[in-house]
GROMACS .gro file of C-alpha atoms in nm:
model
  480
    1UNK     CA    1  -2.289   3.200  -9.639
    2UNK     CA    2  -2.060   2.896  -9.655
    3UNK     CA    3  -1.752   3.122  -9.648
    4UNK     CA    4  -1.888   3.301  -9.340
    5UNK     CA    5  -1.949   2.970  -9.170
    6UNK     CA    6  -1.592   2.857  -9.245
    7UNK     CA    7  -1.449   3.181  -9.104
    8UNK     CA    8  -1.662   3.150  -8.791
    9UNK     CA    9  -1.562   2.790  -8.746
   10UNK     CA   10  -1.189   2.887  -8.787
   11UNK     CA   11  -1.223   3.154  -8.523
   12UNK     CA   12  -1.391   2.915  -8.285
   13UNK     CA   13  -1.122   2.659  -8.338
   14UNK     CA   14  -0.843   2.921  -8.284
   15UNK     CA   15  -1.021   3.027  -7.957
   16UNK     CA   16  -1.045   2.663  -7.837
   17UNK     CA   17  -0.693   2.604  -7.931
   18UNK     CA   18  -0.579   2.915  -7.744
   19UNK     CA   19  -0.766   2.813  -7.433
   20UNK     CA   20  -0.626   2.468  -7.454
   21UNK     CA   21  -0.274   2.590  -7.481
   22UNK     CA   22  -0.313   2.821  -7.181
   23UNK     CA   23  -0.458   2.543  -6.966
   24UNK     CA   24  -0.165   2.312  -7.056
   25UNK     CA   25   0.073   2.573  -6.910
   26UNK     CA   26  -0.083   2.527  -6.557
   27UNK     CA   27   0.006   2.199  -6.389
   28UNK     CA   28  -0.327   2.165  -6.208
   29UNK     CA   29  -0.542   2.260  -6.501
   30UNK     CA   30  -0.339   2.035  -6.731
   31UNK     CA   31  -0.402   1.736  -6.505
   32UNK     CA   32  -0.777   1.804  -6.492
   33UNK     CA   33  -0.793   1.877  -6.863
   34UNK     CA   34  -0.618   1.555  -6.968
   35UNK     CA   35  -0.822   1.346  -6.728
   36UNK     CA   36  -1.158   1.507  -6.822
   37UNK     CA   37  -1.093   1.445  -7.190
   38UNK     CA   38  -0.896   1.125  -7.166
   39UNK     CA   39  -1.020   0.972  -7.496
   40UNK     CA   40  -0.961   1.303  -7.683
   41UNK     CA   41  -0.618   1.340  -7.517
   42UNK     CA   42  -0.520   0.989  -7.628
   43UNK     CA   43  -0.614   1.069  -7.995
   44UNK     CA   44  -0.426   1.405  -7.978
   45UNK     CA   45  -0.122   1.233  -7.828
   46UNK     CA   46  -0.103   0.958  -8.085
   47UNK     CA   47  -0.152   1.218  -8.370
   48UNK     CA   48   0.122   1.434  -8.219
   49UNK     CA   49   0.368   1.144  -8.207
   50UNK     CA   50   0.280   1.046  -8.558
   51UNK     CA   51   0.340   1.400  -8.692
   52UNK     CA   52   0.670   1.422  -8.507
   53UNK     CA   53   0.800   1.110  -8.672
   54UNK     CA   54   0.653   1.170  -9.017
   55UNK     CA   55   0.671   1.546  -9.038
   56UNK     CA   56   0.944   1.768  -9.179
   57UNK     CA   57   1.016   1.937  -8.844
   58UNK     CA   58   1.282   1.685  -8.728
   59UNK     CA   59   1.471   1.741  -9.057
   60UNK     CA   60   1.442   2.112  -8.993
   61UNK     CA   61   1.590   2.074  -8.644
   62UNK     CA   62   1.874   1.861  -8.769
   63UNK     CA   63   1.946   2.120  -9.037
   64UNK     CA   64   1.959   2.394  -8.772
   65UNK     CA   65   2.182   2.178  -8.549
   66UNK     CA   66   2.428   2.122  -8.829
   67UNK     CA   67   2.437   2.496  -8.904
   68UNK     CA   68   2.505   2.586  -8.547
   69UNK     CA   69   2.772   2.321  -8.510
   70UNK     CA   70   2.948   2.450  -8.825
   71UNK     CA   71   2.921   2.804  -8.683
   72UNK     CA   72   3.124   2.689  -8.377
   73UNK     CA   73   2.847   2.777  -8.129
   74UNK     CA   74   2.885   2.455  -7.932
   75UNK     CA   75   3.266   2.509  -7.891
   76UNK     CA   76   3.218   2.870  -7.781
   77UNK     CA   77   2.960   2.761  -7.524
   78UNK     CA   78   3.190   2.492  -7.397
   79UNK     CA   79   3.479   2.731  -7.356
   80UNK     CA   80   3.266   2.992  -7.187
   81UNK     CA   81   3.117   2.734  -6.949
   82UNK     CA   82   3.460   2.603  -6.853
   83UNK     CA   83   3.580   2.950  -6.772
   84UNK     CA   84   3.280   3.031  -6.565
   85UNK     CA   85   3.305   2.709  -6.365
   86UNK     CA   86   3.675   2.757  -6.317
   87UNK     CA   87   3.617   3.107  -6.175
   88UNK     CA   88   3.331   2.990  -5.953
   89UNK     CA   89   3.542   2.711  -5.797
   90UNK     CA   90   3.834   2.948  -5.744
   91UNK     CA   91   3.608   3.206  -5.580
   92UNK     CA   92   3.475   2.943  -5.330
   93UNK     CA   93   3.818   2.788  -5.288
   94UNK     CA   94   3.697   2.456  -5.422
   95UNK     CA   95   3.930   2.199  -5.562
   96UNK     CA   96   3.808   2.007  -5.861
   97UNK     CA   97   3.990   1.778  -6.107
   98UNK     CA   98   4.022   1.874  -6.475
   99UNK     CA   99   3.824   1.565  -6.570
  100UNK     CA  100   3.532   1.666  -6.339
  101UNK     CA  101   3.541   2.021  -6.472
  102UNK     CA  102   3.533   1.890  -6.827
  103UNK     CA  103   3.239   1.659  -6.755
  104UNK     CA  104   3.032   1.933  -6.583
  105UNK     CA  105   3.114   2.186  -6.852
  106UNK     CA  106   3.015   1.938  -7.119
  107UNK     CA  107   2.681   1.875  -6.961
  108UNK     CA  108   2.594   2.244  -6.913
  109UNK     CA  109   2.718   2.337  -7.266
  110UNK     CA  110   2.507   2.052  -7.419
  111UNK     CA  111   2.192   2.184  -7.243
  112UNK     CA  112   2.262   2.539  -7.362
  113UNK     CA  113   2.327   2.413  -7.720
  114UNK     CA  114   2.012   2.221  -7.722
  115UNK     CA  115   1.808   2.521  -7.606
  116UNK     CA  116   1.971   2.731  -7.880
  117UNK     CA  117   1.880   2.472  -8.141
  118UNK     CA  118   1.517   2.471  -8.025
  119UNK     CA  119   1.490   2.841  -8.031
  120UNK     CA  120   1.643   2.875  -8.375
  121UNK     CA  121   1.423   2.596  -8.508
  122UNK     CA  122   1.112   2.762  -8.369
  123UNK     CA  123   1.217   3.100  -8.523
  124UNK     CA  124   1.276   2.941  -8.865
  125UNK     CA  125   0.938   2.763  -8.854
  126UNK     CA  126   0.769   3.088  -8.752
  127UNK     CA  127   0.928   3.283  -9.043
  128UNK     CA  128   0.786   3.006  -9.280
  129UNK     CA  129   0.446   3.035  -9.122
  130UNK     CA  130   0.468   2.698  -8.959
  131UNK     CA  131   0.457   2.581  -8.603
  132UNK     CA  132   0.660   2.329  -8.407
  133UNK     CA  133   0.482   2.006  -8.353
  134UNK     CA  134   0.345   2.004  -7.995
  135UNK     CA  135   0.053   1.861  -7.809
  136UNK     CA  136  -0.125   2.192  -7.798
  137UNK     CA  137  -0.060   2.272  -8.163
  138UNK     CA  138  -0.187   1.930  -8.257
  139UNK     CA  139  -0.504   1.988  -8.076
  140UNK     CA  140  -0.546   2.327  -8.246
  141UNK     CA  141  -0.508   2.172  -8.599
  142UNK     CA  142  -0.744   1.882  -8.514
  143UNK     CA  143  -1.018   2.097  -8.357
  144UNK     CA  144  -1.029   2.305  -8.672
  145UNK     CA  145  -1.191   2.011  -8.842
  146UNK     CA  146  -1.570   2.011  -8.791
  147UNK     CA  147  -1.570   1.628  -8.798
  148UNK     CA  148  -1.322   1.597  -8.519
  149UNK     CA  149  -1.509   1.853  -8.314
  150UNK     CA  150  -1.842   1.673  -8.362
  151UNK     CA  151  -1.693   1.328  -8.282
  152UNK     CA  152  -1.505   1.455  -7.969
  153UNK     CA  153  -1.812   1.627  -7.812
  154UNK     CA  154  -1.950   1.320  -7.639
  155UNK     CA  155  -1.627   1.168  -7.502
  156UNK     CA  156  -1.480   1.507  -7.431
  157UNK     CA  157  -1.789   1.683  -7.282
  158UNK     CA  158  -1.621   1.724  -6.946
  159UNK     CA  159  -1.309   1.865  -7.104
  160UNK     CA  160  -1.510   2.121  -7.306
  161UNK     CA  161  -1.701   2.227  -6.994
  162UNK     CA  162  -1.370   2.273  -6.810
  163UNK     CA  163  -1.246   2.481  -7.106
  164UNK     CA  164  -1.561   2.692  -7.089
  165UNK     CA  165  -1.514   2.748  -6.714
  166UNK     CA  166  -1.154   2.846  -6.776
  167UNK     CA  167  -1.245   3.087  -7.056
  168UNK     CA  168  -1.490   3.280  -6.834
  169UNK     CA  169  -1.301   3.481  -6.574
  170UNK     CA  170  -1.588   3.519  -6.330
  171UNK     CA  171  -1.689   3.149  -6.362
  172UNK     CA  172  -1.336   3.042  -6.322
  173UNK     CA  173  -1.290   3.251  -6.013
  174UNK     CA  174  -1.603   3.103  -5.847
  175UNK     CA  175  -1.512   2.746  -5.952
  176UNK     CA  176  -1.163   2.775  -5.805
  177UNK     CA  177  -1.301   2.895  -5.480
  178UNK     CA  178  -1.550   2.602  -5.471
  179UNK     CA  179  -1.274   2.355  -5.543
  180UNK     CA  180  -1.066   2.505  -5.259
  181UNK     CA  181  -1.368   2.488  -5.032
  182UNK     CA  182  -1.403   2.108  -5.106
  183UNK     CA  183  -1.036   2.052  -5.000
  184UNK     CA  184  -1.092   2.261  -4.687
  185UNK     CA  185  -1.402   2.063  -4.588
  186UNK     CA  186  -1.232   1.721  -4.625
  187UNK     CA  187  -0.917   1.861  -4.448
  188UNK     CA  188  -1.137   1.961  -4.156
  189UNK     CA  189  -1.316   1.621  -4.160
  190UNK     CA  190  -0.978   1.426  -4.153
  191UNK     CA  191  -0.837   1.645  -3.883
  192UNK     CA  192  -1.140   1.629  -3.655
  193UNK     CA  193  -1.178   1.255  -3.702
  194UNK     CA  194  -0.809   1.200  -3.628
  195UNK     CA  195  -0.834   1.399  -3.300
  196UNK     CA  196  -1.147   1.201  -3.196
  197UNK     CA  197  -0.977   0.874  -3.291
  198UNK     CA  198  -0.661   0.937  -3.077
  199UNK     CA  199  -0.871   1.083  -2.792
  200UNK     CA  200  -0.827   0.890  -2.467
  201UNK     CA  201  -1.204   0.900  -2.405
  202UNK     CA  202  -1.383   0.568  -2.462
  203UNK     CA  203  -1.735   0.601  -2.607
  204UNK     CA  204  -1.836   0.259  -2.507
  205UNK     CA  205  -1.735   0.292  -2.147
  206UNK     CA  206  -1.887   0.639  -2.121
  207UNK     CA  207  -2.221   0.530  -2.265
  208UNK     CA  208  -2.260   0.187  -2.106
  209UNK     CA  209  -2.131   0.305  -1.767
  210UNK     CA  210  -1.881   0.161  -1.518
  211UNK     CA  211  -2.068  -0.161  -1.474
  212UNK     CA  212  -2.031  -0.257  -1.834
  213UNK     CA  213  -1.845  -0.586  -1.894
  214UNK     CA  214  -1.567  -0.637  -2.149
  215UNK     CA  215  -1.800  -0.836  -2.360
  216UNK     CA  216  -2.058  -0.556  -2.367
  217UNK     CA  217  -1.785  -0.299  -2.464
  218UNK     CA  218  -1.649  -0.528  -2.739
  219UNK     CA  219  -2.004  -0.573  -2.869
  220UNK     CA  220  -2.063  -0.196  -2.868
  221UNK     CA  221  -1.736  -0.130  -3.052
  222UNK     CA  222  -1.821  -0.407  -3.306
  223UNK     CA  223  -2.178  -0.266  -3.355
  224UNK     CA  224  -2.053   0.089  -3.444
  225UNK     CA  225  -1.733  -0.021  -3.622
  226UNK     CA  226  -1.502   0.116  -3.347
  227UNK     CA  227  -1.296  -0.204  -3.364
  228UNK     CA  228  -1.185  -0.134  -3.721
  229UNK     CA  229  -0.852   0.013  -3.827
  230UNK     CA  230  -0.810   0.390  -3.850
  231UNK     CA  231  -0.824   0.403  -4.227
  232UNK     CA  232  -1.132   0.193  -4.254
  233UNK     CA  233  -1.322   0.407  -4.000
  234UNK     CA  234  -1.190   0.726  -4.179
  235UNK     CA  235  -1.316   0.599  -4.514
  236UNK     CA  236  -1.659   0.515  -4.366
  237UNK     CA  237  -1.680   0.864  -4.230
  238UNK     CA  238  -1.575   1.031  -4.562
  239UNK     CA  239  -1.822   0.816  -4.751
  240UNK     CA  240  -2.091   0.914  -4.502
  241UNK     CA  241  -2.022   1.284  -4.558
  242UNK     CA  242  -2.034   1.247  -4.932
  243UNK     CA  243  -2.368   1.055  -4.920
  244UNK     CA  244  -2.513   1.275  -4.641
  245UNK     CA  245  -2.546   0.960  -4.424
  246UNK     CA  246  -2.333   0.961  -4.112
  247UNK     CA  247  -2.526   0.679  -3.951
  248UNK     CA  248  -2.680   0.692  -3.601
  249UNK     CA  249  -2.540   0.857  -3.292
  250UNK     CA  250  -2.390   0.646  -3.013
  251UNK     CA  251  -2.608   0.816  -2.753
  252UNK     CA  252  -2.979   0.822  -2.817
  253UNK     CA  253  -2.948   0.617  -3.139
  254UNK     CA  254  -3.086   0.902  -3.350
  255UNK     CA  255  -3.008   0.965  -3.714
  256UNK     CA  256  -2.724   1.218  -3.728
  257UNK     CA  257  -2.831   1.376  -4.058
  258UNK     CA  258  -3.186   1.427  -3.931
  259UNK     CA  259  -3.070   1.568  -3.602
  260UNK     CA  260  -2.838   1.816  -3.774
  261UNK     CA  261  -3.113   1.908  -4.023
  262UNK     CA  262  -3.335   1.998  -3.725
  263UNK     CA  263  -3.078   2.190  -3.522
  264UNK     CA  264  -2.865   2.364  -3.775
  265UNK     CA  265  -3.132   2.597  -3.914
  266UNK     CA  266  -3.188   2.742  -3.557
  267UNK     CA  267  -2.822   2.847  -3.529
  268UNK     CA  268  -2.803   2.963  -3.881
  269UNK     CA  269  -3.115   3.174  -3.847
  270UNK     CA  270  -2.988   3.340  -3.528
  271UNK     CA  271  -2.648   3.406  -3.686
  272UNK     CA  272  -2.787   3.557  -4.006
  273UNK     CA  273  -3.028   3.787  -3.822
  274UNK     CA  274  -2.753   3.885  -3.570
  275UNK     CA  275  -2.517   3.964  -3.866
  276UNK     CA  276  -2.775   4.179  -4.042
  277UNK     CA  277  -2.865   4.375  -3.730
  278UNK     CA  278  -2.492   4.419  -3.644
  279UNK     CA  279  -2.403   4.550  -3.984
  280UNK     CA  280  -2.701   4.788  -3.996
  281UNK     CA  281  -2.592   4.930  -3.664
  282UNK     CA  282  -2.217   4.922  -3.697
  283UNK     CA  283  -2.177   5.078  -4.050
  284UNK     CA  284  -2.332   5.412  -3.959
  285UNK     CA  285  -2.148   5.427  -3.627
  286UNK     CA  286  -1.815   5.364  -3.799
  287UNK     CA  287  -1.879   5.614  -4.073
  288UNK     CA  288  -1.985   5.888  -3.830
  289UNK     CA  289  -1.681   5.822  -3.611
  290UNK     CA  290  -1.454   5.839  -3.913
  291UNK     CA  291  -1.597   6.166  -4.040
  292UNK     CA  292  -1.577   6.316  -3.694
  293UNK     CA  293  -1.245   6.188  -3.553
  294UNK     CA  294  -1.152   6.271  -3.201
  295UNK     CA  295  -1.500   6.417  -3.130
  296UNK     CA  296  -1.736   6.334  -2.841
  297UNK     CA  297  -1.923   6.088  -3.069
  298UNK     CA  298  -1.608   5.922  -3.180
  299UNK     CA  299  -1.479   5.858  -2.828
  300UNK     CA  300  -1.820   5.747  -2.709
  301UNK     CA  301  -1.887   5.503  -2.997
  302UNK     CA  302  -1.542   5.351  -2.987
  303UNK     CA  303  -1.552   5.311  -2.609
  304UNK     CA  304  -1.880   5.127  -2.644
  305UNK     CA  305  -1.732   4.917  -2.921
  306UNK     CA  306  -1.440   4.831  -2.699
  307UNK     CA  307  -1.678   4.716  -2.426
  308UNK     CA  308  -1.861   4.506  -2.681
  309UNK     CA  309  -1.542   4.327  -2.779
  310UNK     CA  310  -1.438   4.270  -2.411
  311UNK     CA  311  -1.762   4.144  -2.259
  312UNK     CA  312  -1.790   3.763  -2.270
  313UNK     CA  313  -2.101   3.621  -2.426
  314UNK     CA  314  -2.197   3.403  -2.136
  315UNK     CA  315  -2.174   3.692  -1.890
  316UNK     CA  316  -2.365   3.931  -2.112
  317UNK     CA  317  -2.636   3.664  -2.162
  318UNK     CA  318  -2.671   3.594  -1.786
  319UNK     CA  319  -2.695   3.973  -1.716
  320UNK     CA  320  -2.969   4.003  -1.981
  321UNK     CA  321  -3.160   3.723  -1.826
  322UNK     CA  322  -3.133   3.870  -1.482
  323UNK     CA  323  -3.232   4.214  -1.596
  324UNK     CA  324  -3.492   4.173  -1.868
  325UNK     CA  325  -3.639   3.836  -1.770
  326UNK     CA  326  -3.624   3.790  -1.398
  327UNK     CA  327  -3.633   4.153  -1.279
  328UNK     CA  328  -3.831   4.340  -1.545
  329UNK     CA  329  -4.020   4.048  -1.697
  330UNK     CA  330  -3.991   4.200  -2.043
  331UNK     CA  331  -3.849   3.907  -2.239
  332UNK     CA  332  -3.856   3.527  -2.203
  333UNK     CA  333  -3.545   3.376  -2.035
  334UNK     CA  334  -3.530   3.083  -2.264
  335UNK     CA  335  -3.556   3.052  -2.643
  336UNK     CA  336  -3.894   2.940  -2.789
  337UNK     CA  337  -3.920   2.934  -3.173
  338UNK     CA  338  -4.295   3.007  -3.134
  339UNK     CA  339  -4.226   3.338  -2.959
  340UNK     CA  340  -4.017   3.593  -3.159
  341UNK     CA  341  -3.954   3.796  -2.832
  342UNK     CA  342  -3.736   3.510  -2.712
  343UNK     CA  343  -3.495   3.577  -3.009
  344UNK     CA  344  -3.420   3.930  -2.907
  345UNK     CA  345  -3.162   3.869  -2.629
  346UNK     CA  346  -2.977   3.583  -2.818
  347UNK     CA  347  -2.951   3.798  -3.125
  348UNK     CA  348  -2.811   4.091  -2.934
  349UNK     CA  349  -2.566   3.871  -2.748
  350UNK     CA  350  -2.449   3.702  -3.065
  351UNK     CA  351  -2.423   4.032  -3.255
  352UNK     CA  352  -2.253   4.239  -2.994
  353UNK     CA  353  -1.904   4.131  -3.077
  354UNK     CA  354  -1.964   4.150  -3.449
  355UNK     CA  355  -2.111   4.498  -3.414
  356UNK     CA  356  -1.808   4.622  -3.221
  357UNK     CA  357  -1.558   4.465  -3.463
  358UNK     CA  358  -1.741   4.596  -3.779
  359UNK     CA  359  -1.775   4.946  -3.626
  360UNK     CA  360  -1.405   4.971  -3.549
  361UNK     CA  361  -1.299   4.833  -3.882
  362UNK     CA  362  -1.535   5.070  -4.062
  363UNK     CA  363  -1.392   5.365  -3.873
  364UNK     CA  364  -1.028   5.272  -3.939
  365UNK     CA  365  -1.080   5.176  -4.301
  366UNK     CA  366  -1.285   5.492  -4.379
  367UNK     CA  367  -1.031   5.715  -4.203
  368UNK     CA  368  -0.754   5.563  -4.417
  369UNK     CA  369  -0.942   5.616  -4.742
  370UNK     CA  370  -1.067   5.970  -4.683
  371UNK     CA  371  -0.706   6.095  -4.655
  372UNK     CA  372  -0.612   5.952  -4.998
  373UNK     CA  373  -0.525   6.191  -5.291
  374UNK     CA  374  -0.820   6.093  -5.502
  375UNK     CA  375  -1.062   6.196  -5.220
  376UNK     CA  376  -0.887   6.539  -5.207
  377UNK     CA  377  -0.915   6.560  -5.585
  378UNK     CA  378  -1.289   6.479  -5.571
  379UNK     CA  379  -1.348   6.751  -5.316
  380UNK     CA  380  -1.142   6.993  -5.525
  381UNK     CA  381  -1.379   6.932  -5.815
  382UNK     CA  382  -1.658   7.069  -5.606
  383UNK     CA  383  -1.838   6.755  -5.520
  384UNK     CA  384  -2.042   6.757  -5.196
  385UNK     CA  385  -1.905   6.589  -4.888
  386UNK     CA  386  -2.195   6.341  -4.885
  387UNK     CA  387  -2.130   6.243  -5.251
  388UNK     CA  388  -1.757   6.209  -5.191
  389UNK     CA  389  -1.818   5.998  -4.881
  390UNK     CA  390  -2.065   5.753  -5.019
  391UNK     CA  391  -1.949   5.724  -5.386
  392UNK     CA  392  -1.563   5.740  -5.340
  393UNK     CA  393  -1.475   5.670  -4.977
  394UNK     CA  394  -1.711   5.406  -4.846
  395UNK     CA  395  -1.701   5.202  -5.170
  396UNK     CA  396  -1.324   5.171  -5.146
  397UNK     CA  397  -1.321   5.113  -4.767
  398UNK     CA  398  -1.567   4.818  -4.784
  399UNK     CA  399  -1.323   4.547  -4.864
  400UNK     CA  400  -1.165   4.505  -4.517
  401UNK     CA  401  -1.516   4.551  -4.371
  402UNK     CA  402  -1.641   4.254  -4.573
  403UNK     CA  403  -1.345   4.051  -4.452
  404UNK     CA  404  -1.425   4.117  -4.091
  405UNK     CA  405  -1.798   4.039  -4.140
  406UNK     CA  406  -1.705   3.702  -4.307
  407UNK     CA  407  -1.456   3.609  -4.035
  408UNK     CA  408  -1.692   3.711  -3.750
  409UNK     CA  409  -1.984   3.528  -3.907
  410UNK     CA  410  -1.775   3.211  -3.922
  411UNK     CA  411  -1.673   3.251  -3.561
  412UNK     CA  412  -2.036   3.319  -3.470
  413UNK     CA  413  -2.141   2.988  -3.618
  414UNK     CA  414  -1.856   2.801  -3.455
  415UNK     CA  415  -1.888   2.976  -3.120
  416UNK     CA  416  -2.257   2.991  -3.075
  417UNK     CA  417  -2.253   2.706  -2.822
  418UNK     CA  418  -2.204   2.929  -2.514
  419UNK     CA  419  -2.497   3.148  -2.612
  420UNK     CA  420  -2.712   2.853  -2.698
  421UNK     CA  421  -2.642   2.704  -2.357
  422UNK     CA  422  -2.724   3.023  -2.170
  423UNK     CA  423  -3.061   3.066  -2.346
  424UNK     CA  424  -3.134   2.698  -2.374
  425UNK     CA  425  -3.134   2.702  -2.755
  426UNK     CA  426  -3.139   2.360  -2.915
  427UNK     CA  427  -2.897   2.447  -3.193
  428UNK     CA  428  -2.597   2.291  -3.358
  429UNK     CA  429  -2.345   2.446  -3.113
  430UNK     CA  430  -2.497   2.300  -2.794
  431UNK     CA  431  -2.550   1.974  -2.989
  432UNK     CA  432  -2.175   1.940  -3.057
  433UNK     CA  433  -2.089   2.035  -2.696
  434UNK     CA  434  -2.321   1.773  -2.557
  435UNK     CA  435  -2.174   1.498  -2.779
  436UNK     CA  436  -1.803   1.580  -2.749
  437UNK     CA  437  -1.755   1.446  -2.396
  438UNK     CA  438  -1.865   1.093  -2.490
  439UNK     CA  439  -1.722   1.137  -2.763
  440UNK     CA  440  -2.012   1.065  -2.998
  441UNK     CA  441  -1.798   1.047  -3.323
  442UNK     CA  442  -2.083   1.039  -3.586
  443UNK     CA  443  -2.267   1.325  -3.417
  444UNK     CA  444  -1.958   1.545  -3.366
  445UNK     CA  445  -1.835   1.474  -3.726
  446UNK     CA  446  -2.172   1.569  -3.869
  447UNK     CA  447  -2.199   1.890  -3.664
  448UNK     CA  448  -1.843   2.002  -3.733
  449UNK     CA  449  -1.831   1.908  -4.100
  450UNK     CA  450  -2.162   2.068  -4.183
  451UNK     CA  451  -2.066   2.384  -3.992
  452UNK     CA  452  -1.745   2.384  -4.190
  453UNK     CA  453  -1.949   2.355  -4.509
  454UNK     CA  454  -2.168   2.655  -4.409
  455UNK     CA  455  -1.855   2.865  -4.320
  456UNK     CA  456  -1.684   2.775  -4.642
  457UNK     CA  457  -1.987   2.876  -4.841
  458UNK     CA  458  -1.995   3.204  -4.660
  459UNK     CA  459  -1.619   3.262  -4.749
  460UNK     CA  460  -1.698   3.185  -5.114
  461UNK     CA  461  -1.969   3.453  -5.103
  462UNK     CA  462  -1.723   3.693  -4.942
  463UNK     CA  463  -1.472   3.628  -5.224
  464UNK     CA  464  -1.745   3.694  -5.482
  465UNK     CA  465  -1.828   4.023  -5.303
  466UNK     CA  466  -1.462   4.119  -5.319
  467UNK     CA  467  -1.479   4.094  -5.699
  468UNK     CA  468  -1.805   4.287  -5.703
  469UNK     CA  469  -1.680   4.580  -5.496
  470UNK     CA  470  -1.311   4.599  -5.592
  471UNK     CA  471  -1.241   4.665  -5.966
  472UNK     CA  472  -0.879   4.575  -5.910
  473UNK     CA  473  -0.975   4.222  -5.831
  474UNK     CA  474  -1.198   4.204  -6.148
  475UNK     CA  475  -0.905   4.328  -6.355
  476UNK     CA  476  -0.671   4.072  -6.207
  477UNK     CA  477  -0.923   3.802  -6.272
  478UNK     CA  478  -0.936   3.879  -6.643
  479UNK     CA  479  -0.556   3.864  -6.671
  480UNK     CA  480  -0.539   3.495  -6.581
   0.00000   0.00000   0.00000
């Protein structure tokens, strides 16, 4: 039992050492790895330096260097380098003194000789079953000790968590997307704040009115920190985003976080329902059009889809209100969360563009796939058209469709303001529009940043769906 435990521990140490070595090869992961396990990294670094000074590897390297010098390798490298440099300068008609040529050749030859010494030393150590002293190899030997592993667990817990994430292809894939999302969100926050900061609009003058005195404007700016330098205001905004506390809006003096929490779900609910309805309608239309190209159904569906892409949301919304509310009295003209009928027209207006885009992409993607060789092979095996279509064609055509859905959903969230204004919906889009002409910086920042967060999360979900539907992506994930 003890022997089995030792073997298991040795395999575990080898696996940790292998993961550690791979992470050190990537600059970004190396930085996070060394920072996350700083106490462990310091111990490993000190041990590595000690072994380099006390070990036999420096003697091995000096022996190899002596052997290669005696073999005349350095002189041959110097002669070859001189000849190559001389030919290069002659080819480009460049004049260079013999002293400069000698100096440049000496430098290049020294680098090549050093590289040859390192390679030969490594080869000799490998033949002896030894390894060159390095940071990664030192960690590998230290982690083989159960005592070191136990002692390093607490100070290096973040490092081991990072190594576990790196070792799991799917978790690593998701974690990388989440980290990218964080950078995108803060990039959006900095960009939007900078635009608002350099905007010629004056919040104090717009809110207080034309009769406001200079003292009142100065007091307003001092109250909301608008008299502070750019970096100070930016830091306060970033800190507010991190703590979910963006303060109070300039107009109305309402808590920004609370206001967004009340308005954002309305827009998100309409967008999600519109997306679901659009996908359920568009996918069958696109598939039918692809399976019957240049038919009456194909021309009809694609013409309707083209109209859906061309009709502006505000015009479509106004026509719906005039037709179904004022003339026919079928549906309410304005949105009321207590009446589900009032959601029908906003959902259709929001989903029209998405339906058209998804239908056209489904048609083109499916048409491209059904002419591939493997589809012909599947039909030649005697599979039914329905089985070939759903098992082989649609599954491979879904990747660009998912891309369009994700992009359109993000555009739907960001561009819902027009539809919300038409149907008097108190959502995040109309909230941002109402605040941007002041400009109400805390309210705008809150609306834009949290919309960016929602869109980024949707993009992460889309990336995960890529890996779920496309085996090529899963295979690539496991290679890294």
